[in-house]
């Protein structure tokens, strides 16, 4: 049952990421996407590469904050110049 839930979460995340990539492509900001299908595939590739990088870093003992609060807490702890 956990595998099905994981797959559903991945699918929903990929759909939203694909939608964002497609919308940004429509805004004419330098990103060109020929449709939602290629944007969805790009979102899946980005997610897989990100997951592999996170896994490899974890394997090496380097951990990164997860979720929305992990990166923002890192940014907030940086000294301001």
Coordinates of C-alpha atoms in Angstrom, one line a residue:
X1 CA 0.0 0.0 0.0
X2 CA 2.9 2.4 0.7
X3 CA 4.2 1.9 -2.8
X4 CA 0.9 3.0 -4.3
X5 CA 0.8 6.0 -2.1
X6 CA 4.4 6.9 -3.1
X7 CA 3.6 6.5 -6.8
X8 CA 0.5 8.7 -6.4
X9 CA 2.5 11.4 -4.7
X10 CA 5.2 11.3 -7.4
X11 CA 2.5 11.5 -10.1
X12 CA 0.8 14.5 -8.5
X13 CA 4.1 16.2 -8.0
X14 CA 5.1 15.6 -11.6
X15 CA 1.8 16.9 -12.9
X16 CA 2.2 20.2 -10.9
X17 CA 5.8 20.5 -11.9
X18 CA 4.9 19.9 -15.6
X19 CA 2.2 22.5 -15.3
X20 CA 4.6 25.1 -13.9
X21 CA 7.2 24.3 -16.6
X22 CA 4.4 24.6 -19.3
X23 CA 3.1 27.9 -17.9
X24 CA 6.6 29.4 -17.7
X25 CA 7.2 28.3 -21.3
X26 CA 4.0 30.2 -22.3
X27 CA 5.2 33.4 -20.6
X28 CA 8.0 33.9 -23.1
X29 CA 10.8 34.1 -20.6
X30 CA 13.3 32.2 -22.6
X31 CA 12.1 28.7 -21.8
X32 CA 10.5 27.0 -24.9
X33 CA 8.2 24.0 -24.4
X34 CA 6.2 22.6 -27.3
X35 CA 3.3 21.4 -25.0
X36 CA 2.3 19.9 -21.7
X37 CA 3.6 16.4 -22.6
X38 CA 7.2 17.5 -23.0
X39 CA 6.9 19.7 -19.9
X40 CA 5.6 16.6 -18.0
X41 CA 8.5 14.5 -19.2
X42 CA 11.0 17.3 -18.2
X43 CA 9.4 17.4 -14.7
X44 CA 9.9 13.6 -14.4
X45 CA 13.5 13.8 -15.5
X46 CA 14.2 16.7 -13.1
X47 CA 12.6 14.8 -10.3
X48 CA 14.6 11.6 -11.0
X49 CA 17.9 13.5 -11.3
X50 CA 17.2 15.4 -8.1
X51 CA 16.3 12.2 -6.3
X52 CA 19.5 10.5 -7.5
X53 CA 21.6 13.5 -6.4
X54 CA 19.9 13.5 -3.0
X55 CA 20.4 9.8 -2.7
X56 CA 24.1 10.0 -3.7
X57 CA 24.7 12.9 -1.3
X58 CA 23.0 10.9 1.5
X59 CA 25.1 7.9 0.7
X60 CA 28.2 10.1 1.1
X61 CA 26.9 11.3 4.5
X62 CA 25.9 14.8 3.2
X63 CA 22.3 15.6 4.2
X64 CA 20.2 18.5 3.0
X65 CA 17.1 19.9 4.6
X66 CA 14.0 18.5 2.9
X67 CA 10.7 20.0 2.0
X68 CA 10.0 23.7 1.8
X69 CA 11.5 24.5 5.2
X70 CA 14.9 22.9 4.6
X71 CA 16.2 25.3 2.0
X72 CA 14.5 28.3 3.5
X73 CA 16.0 27.6 6.9
X74 CA 19.4 27.3 5.3
X75 CA 18.9 30.7 3.5
X76 CA 17.7 32.3 6.7
X77 CA 20.8 31.2 8.6
X78 CA 23.2 32.7 6.1
X79 CA 24.8 36.0 7.2
X80 CA 23.5 39.0 5.3
X81 CA 26.1 41.3 3.7

